[in-house]
Short mmCIF file of C-alpha atoms in Angstrom, two decimals:
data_model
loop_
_atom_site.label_atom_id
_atom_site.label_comp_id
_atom_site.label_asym_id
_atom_site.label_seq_id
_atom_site.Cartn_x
_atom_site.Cartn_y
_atom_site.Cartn_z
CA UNK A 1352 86.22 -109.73 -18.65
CA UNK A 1353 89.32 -108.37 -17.16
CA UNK A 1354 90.13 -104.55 -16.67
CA UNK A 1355 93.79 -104.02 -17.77
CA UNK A 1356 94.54 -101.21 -14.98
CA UNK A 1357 92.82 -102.76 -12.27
CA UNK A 1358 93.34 -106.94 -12.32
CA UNK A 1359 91.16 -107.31 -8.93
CA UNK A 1360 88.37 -105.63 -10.42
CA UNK A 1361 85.14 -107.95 -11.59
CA UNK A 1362 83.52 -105.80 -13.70
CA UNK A 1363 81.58 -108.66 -15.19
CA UNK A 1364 80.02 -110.20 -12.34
CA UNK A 1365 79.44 -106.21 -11.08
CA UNK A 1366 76.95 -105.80 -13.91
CA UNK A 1367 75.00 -108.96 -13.84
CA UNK A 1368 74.81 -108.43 -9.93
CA UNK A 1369 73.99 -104.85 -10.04
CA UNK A 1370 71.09 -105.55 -12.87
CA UNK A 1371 69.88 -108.47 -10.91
CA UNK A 1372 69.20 -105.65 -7.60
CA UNK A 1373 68.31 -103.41 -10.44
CA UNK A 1374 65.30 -105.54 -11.46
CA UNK A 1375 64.72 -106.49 -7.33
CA UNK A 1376 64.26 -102.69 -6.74
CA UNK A 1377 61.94 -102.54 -9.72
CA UNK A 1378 59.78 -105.55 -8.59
CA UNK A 1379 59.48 -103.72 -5.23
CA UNK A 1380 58.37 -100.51 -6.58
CA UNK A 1381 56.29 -101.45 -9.85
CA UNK A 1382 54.81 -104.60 -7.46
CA UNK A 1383 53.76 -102.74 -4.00
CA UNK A 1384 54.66 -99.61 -4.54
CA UNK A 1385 57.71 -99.11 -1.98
CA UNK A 1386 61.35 -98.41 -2.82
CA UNK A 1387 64.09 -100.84 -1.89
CA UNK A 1388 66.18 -99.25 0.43
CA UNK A 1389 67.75 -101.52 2.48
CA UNK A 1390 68.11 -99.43 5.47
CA UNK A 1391 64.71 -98.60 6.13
CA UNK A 1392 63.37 -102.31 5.44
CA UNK A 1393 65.97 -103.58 7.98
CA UNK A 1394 64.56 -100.74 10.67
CA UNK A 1395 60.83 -102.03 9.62
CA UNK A 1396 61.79 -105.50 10.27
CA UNK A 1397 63.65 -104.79 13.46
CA UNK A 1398 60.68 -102.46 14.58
CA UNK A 1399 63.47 -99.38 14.68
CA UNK A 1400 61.35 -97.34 12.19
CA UNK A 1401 57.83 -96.13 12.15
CA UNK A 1402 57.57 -95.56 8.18
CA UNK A 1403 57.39 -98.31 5.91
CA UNK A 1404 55.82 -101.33 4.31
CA UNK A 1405 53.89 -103.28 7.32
CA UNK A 1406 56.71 -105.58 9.49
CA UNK A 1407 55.77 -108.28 7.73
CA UNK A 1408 56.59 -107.74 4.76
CA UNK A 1409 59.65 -106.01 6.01
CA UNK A 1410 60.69 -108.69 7.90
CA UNK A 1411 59.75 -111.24 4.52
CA UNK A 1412 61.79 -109.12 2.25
CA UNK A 1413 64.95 -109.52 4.94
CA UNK A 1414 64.90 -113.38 5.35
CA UNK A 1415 64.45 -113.72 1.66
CA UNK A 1416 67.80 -112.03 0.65
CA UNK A 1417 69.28 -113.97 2.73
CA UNK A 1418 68.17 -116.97 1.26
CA UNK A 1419 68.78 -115.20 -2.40
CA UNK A 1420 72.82 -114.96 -1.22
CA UNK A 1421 72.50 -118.86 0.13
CA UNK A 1422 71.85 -119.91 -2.87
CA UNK A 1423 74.50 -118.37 -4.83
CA UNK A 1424 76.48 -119.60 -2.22
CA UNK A 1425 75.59 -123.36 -3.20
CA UNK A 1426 75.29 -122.94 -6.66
CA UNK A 1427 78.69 -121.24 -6.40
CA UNK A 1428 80.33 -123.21 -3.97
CA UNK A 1429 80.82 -119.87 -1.96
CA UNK A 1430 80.62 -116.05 -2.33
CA UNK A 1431 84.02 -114.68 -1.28
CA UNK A 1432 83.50 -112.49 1.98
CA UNK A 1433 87.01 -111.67 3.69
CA UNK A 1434 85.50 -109.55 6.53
CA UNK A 1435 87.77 -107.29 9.08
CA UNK A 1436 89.33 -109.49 11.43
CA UNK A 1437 88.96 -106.60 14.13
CA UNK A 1438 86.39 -106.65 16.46
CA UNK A 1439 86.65 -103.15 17.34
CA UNK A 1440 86.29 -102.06 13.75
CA UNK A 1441 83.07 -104.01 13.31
CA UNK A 1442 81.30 -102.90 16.33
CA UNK A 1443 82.35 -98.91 15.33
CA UNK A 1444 81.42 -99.25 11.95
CA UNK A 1445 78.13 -101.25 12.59
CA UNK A 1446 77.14 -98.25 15.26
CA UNK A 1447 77.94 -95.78 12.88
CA UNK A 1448 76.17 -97.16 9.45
CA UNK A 1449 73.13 -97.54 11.70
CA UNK A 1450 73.00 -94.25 13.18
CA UNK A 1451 74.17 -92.70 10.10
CA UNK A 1452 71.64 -94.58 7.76
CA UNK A 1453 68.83 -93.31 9.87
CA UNK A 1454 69.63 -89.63 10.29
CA UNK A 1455 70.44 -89.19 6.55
CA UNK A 1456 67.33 -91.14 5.00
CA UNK A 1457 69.24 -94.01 3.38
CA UNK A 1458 71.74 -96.29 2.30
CA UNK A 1459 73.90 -96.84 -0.61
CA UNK A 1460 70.38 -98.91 -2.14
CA UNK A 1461 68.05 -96.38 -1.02
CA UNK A 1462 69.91 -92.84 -2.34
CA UNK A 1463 72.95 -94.68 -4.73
CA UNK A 1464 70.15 -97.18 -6.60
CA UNK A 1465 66.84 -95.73 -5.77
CA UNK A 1466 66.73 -92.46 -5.43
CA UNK A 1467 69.87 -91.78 -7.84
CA UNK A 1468 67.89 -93.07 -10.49
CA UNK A 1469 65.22 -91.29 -9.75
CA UNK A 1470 66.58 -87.94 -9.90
CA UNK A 1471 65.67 -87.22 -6.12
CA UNK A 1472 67.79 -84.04 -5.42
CA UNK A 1473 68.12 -85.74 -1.87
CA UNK A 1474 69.51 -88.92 -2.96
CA UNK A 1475 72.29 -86.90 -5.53
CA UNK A 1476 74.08 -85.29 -2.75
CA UNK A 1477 73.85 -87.82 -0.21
CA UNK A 1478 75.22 -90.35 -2.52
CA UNK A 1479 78.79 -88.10 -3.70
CA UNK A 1480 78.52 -87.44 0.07
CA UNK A 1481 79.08 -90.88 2.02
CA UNK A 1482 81.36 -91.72 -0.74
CA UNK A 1483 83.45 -89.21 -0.35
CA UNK A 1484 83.49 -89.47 3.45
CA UNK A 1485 84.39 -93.23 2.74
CA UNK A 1486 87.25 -92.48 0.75
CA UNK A 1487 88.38 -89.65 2.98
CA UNK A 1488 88.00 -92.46 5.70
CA UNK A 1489 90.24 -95.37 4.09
CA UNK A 1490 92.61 -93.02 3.02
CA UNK A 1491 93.19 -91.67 6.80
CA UNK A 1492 93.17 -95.07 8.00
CA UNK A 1493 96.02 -95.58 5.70
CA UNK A 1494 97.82 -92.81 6.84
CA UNK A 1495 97.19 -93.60 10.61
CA UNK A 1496 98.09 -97.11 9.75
CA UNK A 1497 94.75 -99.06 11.06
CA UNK A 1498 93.95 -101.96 8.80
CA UNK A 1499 91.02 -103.70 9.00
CA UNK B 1156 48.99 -107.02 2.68
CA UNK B 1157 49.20 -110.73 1.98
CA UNK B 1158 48.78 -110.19 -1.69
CA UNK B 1159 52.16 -108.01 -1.59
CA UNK B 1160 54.25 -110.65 0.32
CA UNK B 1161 55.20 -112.20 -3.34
CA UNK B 1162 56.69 -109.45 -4.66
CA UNK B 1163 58.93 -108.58 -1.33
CA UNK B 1164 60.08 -112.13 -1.37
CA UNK B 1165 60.43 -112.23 -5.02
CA UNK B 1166 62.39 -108.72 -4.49
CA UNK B 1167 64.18 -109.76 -1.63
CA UNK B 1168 65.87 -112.75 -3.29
CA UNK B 1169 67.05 -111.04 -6.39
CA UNK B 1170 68.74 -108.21 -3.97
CA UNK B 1171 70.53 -110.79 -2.15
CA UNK B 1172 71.44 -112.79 -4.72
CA UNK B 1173 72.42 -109.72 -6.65
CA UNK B 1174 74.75 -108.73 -4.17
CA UNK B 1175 76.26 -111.84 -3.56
CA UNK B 1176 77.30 -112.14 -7.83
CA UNK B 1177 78.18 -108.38 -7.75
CA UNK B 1178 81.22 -109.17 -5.24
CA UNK B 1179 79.67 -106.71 -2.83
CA UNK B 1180 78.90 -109.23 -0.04
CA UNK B 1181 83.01 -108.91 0.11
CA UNK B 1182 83.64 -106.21 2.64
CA UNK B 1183 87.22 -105.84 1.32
CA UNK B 1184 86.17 -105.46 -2.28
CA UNK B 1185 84.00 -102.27 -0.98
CA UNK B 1186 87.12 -100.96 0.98
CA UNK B 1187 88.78 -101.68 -2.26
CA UNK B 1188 86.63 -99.45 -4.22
CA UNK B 1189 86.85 -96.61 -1.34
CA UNK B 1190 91.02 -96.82 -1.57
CA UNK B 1191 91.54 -94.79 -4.22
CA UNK B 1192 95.00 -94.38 -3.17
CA UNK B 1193 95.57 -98.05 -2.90
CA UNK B 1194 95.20 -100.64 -5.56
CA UNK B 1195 91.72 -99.37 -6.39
CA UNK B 1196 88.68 -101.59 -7.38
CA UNK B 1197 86.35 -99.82 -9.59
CA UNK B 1198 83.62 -102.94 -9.53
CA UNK B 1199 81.19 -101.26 -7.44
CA UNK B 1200 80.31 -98.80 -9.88
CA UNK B 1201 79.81 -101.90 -12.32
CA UNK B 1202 77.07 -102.48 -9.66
CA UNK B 1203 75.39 -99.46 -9.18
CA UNK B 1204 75.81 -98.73 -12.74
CA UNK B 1205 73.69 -101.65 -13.74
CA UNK B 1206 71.43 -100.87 -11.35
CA UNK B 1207 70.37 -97.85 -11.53
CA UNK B 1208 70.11 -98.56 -15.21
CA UNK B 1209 67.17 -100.76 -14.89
CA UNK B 1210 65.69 -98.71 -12.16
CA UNK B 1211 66.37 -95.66 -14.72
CA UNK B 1212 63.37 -97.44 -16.61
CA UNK B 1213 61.52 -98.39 -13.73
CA UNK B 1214 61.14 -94.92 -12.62
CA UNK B 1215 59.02 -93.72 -16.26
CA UNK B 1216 56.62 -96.49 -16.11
CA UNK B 1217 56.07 -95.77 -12.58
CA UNK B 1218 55.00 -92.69 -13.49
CA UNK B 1219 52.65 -93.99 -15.75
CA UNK B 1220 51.26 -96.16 -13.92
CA UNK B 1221 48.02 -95.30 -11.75
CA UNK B 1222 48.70 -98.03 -9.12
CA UNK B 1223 51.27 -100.64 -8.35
CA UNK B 1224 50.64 -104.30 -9.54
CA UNK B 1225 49.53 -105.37 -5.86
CA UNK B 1226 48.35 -102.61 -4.03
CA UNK B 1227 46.29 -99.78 -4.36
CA UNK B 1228 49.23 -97.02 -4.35
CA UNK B 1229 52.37 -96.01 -4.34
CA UNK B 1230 53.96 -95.14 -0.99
CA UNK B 1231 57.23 -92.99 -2.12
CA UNK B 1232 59.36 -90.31 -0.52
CA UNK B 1233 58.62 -87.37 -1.19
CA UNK B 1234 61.03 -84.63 0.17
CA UNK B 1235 63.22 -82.58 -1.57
CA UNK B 1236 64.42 -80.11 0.70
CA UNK B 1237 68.48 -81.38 1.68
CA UNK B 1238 68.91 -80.28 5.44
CA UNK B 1239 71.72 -81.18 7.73
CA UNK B 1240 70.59 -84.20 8.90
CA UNK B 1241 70.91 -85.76 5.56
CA UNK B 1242 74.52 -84.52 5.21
CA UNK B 1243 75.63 -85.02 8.70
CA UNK B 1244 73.70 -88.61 8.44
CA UNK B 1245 75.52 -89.10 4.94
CA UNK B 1246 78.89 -88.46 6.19
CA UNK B 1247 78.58 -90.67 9.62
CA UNK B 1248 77.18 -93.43 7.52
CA UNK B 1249 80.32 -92.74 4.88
CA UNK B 1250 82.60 -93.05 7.47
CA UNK B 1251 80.88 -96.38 8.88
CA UNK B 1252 80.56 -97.98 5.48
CA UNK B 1253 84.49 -97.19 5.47
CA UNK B 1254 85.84 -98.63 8.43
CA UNK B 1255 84.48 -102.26 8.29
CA UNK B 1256 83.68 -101.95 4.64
CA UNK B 1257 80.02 -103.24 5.04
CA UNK B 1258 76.64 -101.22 4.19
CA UNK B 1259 73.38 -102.60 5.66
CA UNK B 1260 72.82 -104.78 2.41
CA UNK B 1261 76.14 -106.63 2.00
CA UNK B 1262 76.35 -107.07 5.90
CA UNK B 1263 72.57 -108.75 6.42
CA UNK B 1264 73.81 -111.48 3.69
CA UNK B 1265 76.72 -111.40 5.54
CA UNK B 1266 74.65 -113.80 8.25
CA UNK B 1267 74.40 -116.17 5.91
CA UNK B 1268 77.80 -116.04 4.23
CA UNK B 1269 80.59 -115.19 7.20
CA UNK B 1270 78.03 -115.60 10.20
CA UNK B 1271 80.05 -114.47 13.49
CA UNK B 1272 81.86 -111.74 11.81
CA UNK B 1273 78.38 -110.20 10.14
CA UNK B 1274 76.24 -111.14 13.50
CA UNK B 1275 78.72 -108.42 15.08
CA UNK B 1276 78.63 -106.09 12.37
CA UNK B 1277 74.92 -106.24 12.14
CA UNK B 1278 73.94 -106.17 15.99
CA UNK B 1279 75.73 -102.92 16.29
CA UNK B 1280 73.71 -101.43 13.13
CA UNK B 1281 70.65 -102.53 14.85
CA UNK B 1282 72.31 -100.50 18.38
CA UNK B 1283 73.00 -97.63 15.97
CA UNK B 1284 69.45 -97.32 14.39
CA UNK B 1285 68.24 -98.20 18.38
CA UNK B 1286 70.12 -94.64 18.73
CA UNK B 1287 68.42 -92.72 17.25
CA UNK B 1288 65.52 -93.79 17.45
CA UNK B 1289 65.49 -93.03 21.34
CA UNK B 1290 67.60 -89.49 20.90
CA UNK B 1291 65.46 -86.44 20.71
CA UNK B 1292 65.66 -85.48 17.22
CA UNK B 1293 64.19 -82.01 15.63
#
């Protein structure tokens, strides 16, 4: 499927990806209860949090999605990743998602999938509200001319 | 707690190997969908769109439920009051997400997929969350 406007656009592989977390997140909360914010899991598993599933499981639920991307990898024969080739910008933005993750509650799994769906009234600001500070971002970096 | 660790690794593998079909592991897809005054990519809200679909069902037979499969309840949050902290912690998170075009998700596969780039990315997530964790917060 190919969107006329917008030819870099996989809207196809979007959906089937996004249902596939879809049904992870479900799993997580129909299966133990806990919602699948990625955020917070990471924190558990790095001992950075004090809430959440025991580090265990944490820590189990990080190492397997990695192996869940390794193996679309193989079967793909690679998952296209072009990553900023500044340093700089990696170390900035890194520091910032994980303060910023922290002192809001969540991620773009934990508000955007989560607690969207849900109907939390926390998760449906938060959500318009780091996307709207991302756009604001990449649109000043633009102006400033810093590309990633 | 050892009966659960099925269902996080079950859980975990879909998410990751969600991600990696949805073109999300691909930080300049997500700076694509953020450049709306560039040649935007709308596939991200393919992603979310599809999830939160099936989670829109999840959430109604959660409710009905008494338990979870596994355990013997459900551990959600439960706030509802929006403070400054989630807005200020929104926005700072916005503007991280922006600049390297990586959320936690997409940049944990990231080890696996572009390692020395990610391991960068990710160590200073873990300094951020290291942060404040140590700051006195109210």
């Amino acid at each position: 499927m190919i969107l006329q406007s917008f030819p870099n656009a996989i809207p196809f592989h979007g959906l089937i990806g996004g249902l596939m977390i879809g049904l992870a997140a479900a799993v997580l909360l129909l299966g133990a209860g806990r919602v699948a914010g990625i955020s917070g899991l990471f924190a558990r598993a790095s001992t950075l949090s004090k809430s959440g599933p025991p580090w265990a499981l944490a820590f189990a639920f990080v190492l397997s999605m990695l192996a869940g991307a390794l193996t679309i990898d193989w079967i793909n024969d690679g998952v296209t990743a072009i990553y900023p080739s500044s340093t700089i910008l990696l170390i900035i933005g890194g520091l910032l998602v994980g303060f910023g993750t922290r002192l809001g509650s969540g991620c773009t799994s934990g508000h955007g999938v989560c607690g969207m769906s849900r109907f939390s009234i926390r998760s449906l600001i938060a959500t318009p509200v780091f996307i709207v500070a991302g756009i604001a971002t990449v649109a000043l970096m633009r102006v400033i001319g810093v590309t990633p | 707690m050892i009966r659960q660790l099925p269902i996080f690794i079950l859980s975990g593998l879909l998410f990751g190997a969600g991600l990696a079909v949805s073109g999300m592991a691909d930080p300049q897809r997500v700076r694509g969908f953020l450049d709306i005054f560039g040649a935007w990519d709308p596939t991200l809200i393919f992603v979310m769109g599809g999830a939160v679909m099936v989670m829109m069902l999840a959430w109604p037979l959660q409710r009905r439920m008494l338990h979870p499969l596994l355990t013997n309840k459900f551990q959600l949050p439960s706030r509802k009051d929006v403070d400054r902290p989630l807005i200020i912690g929104a926005i700072i998170f916005g503007i991280g997400w922006a600049i390297a075009g990586l959320c936690p998700g997409p940049a944990l596969i990231g080890l696996v997929l572009e390692p020395l780039s990610a391991l960068i990315f990710v160590v200073a997530m873990t300094f951020g969350m290291a942060i404040y964790r140590v700051l006195p917060m109210p």
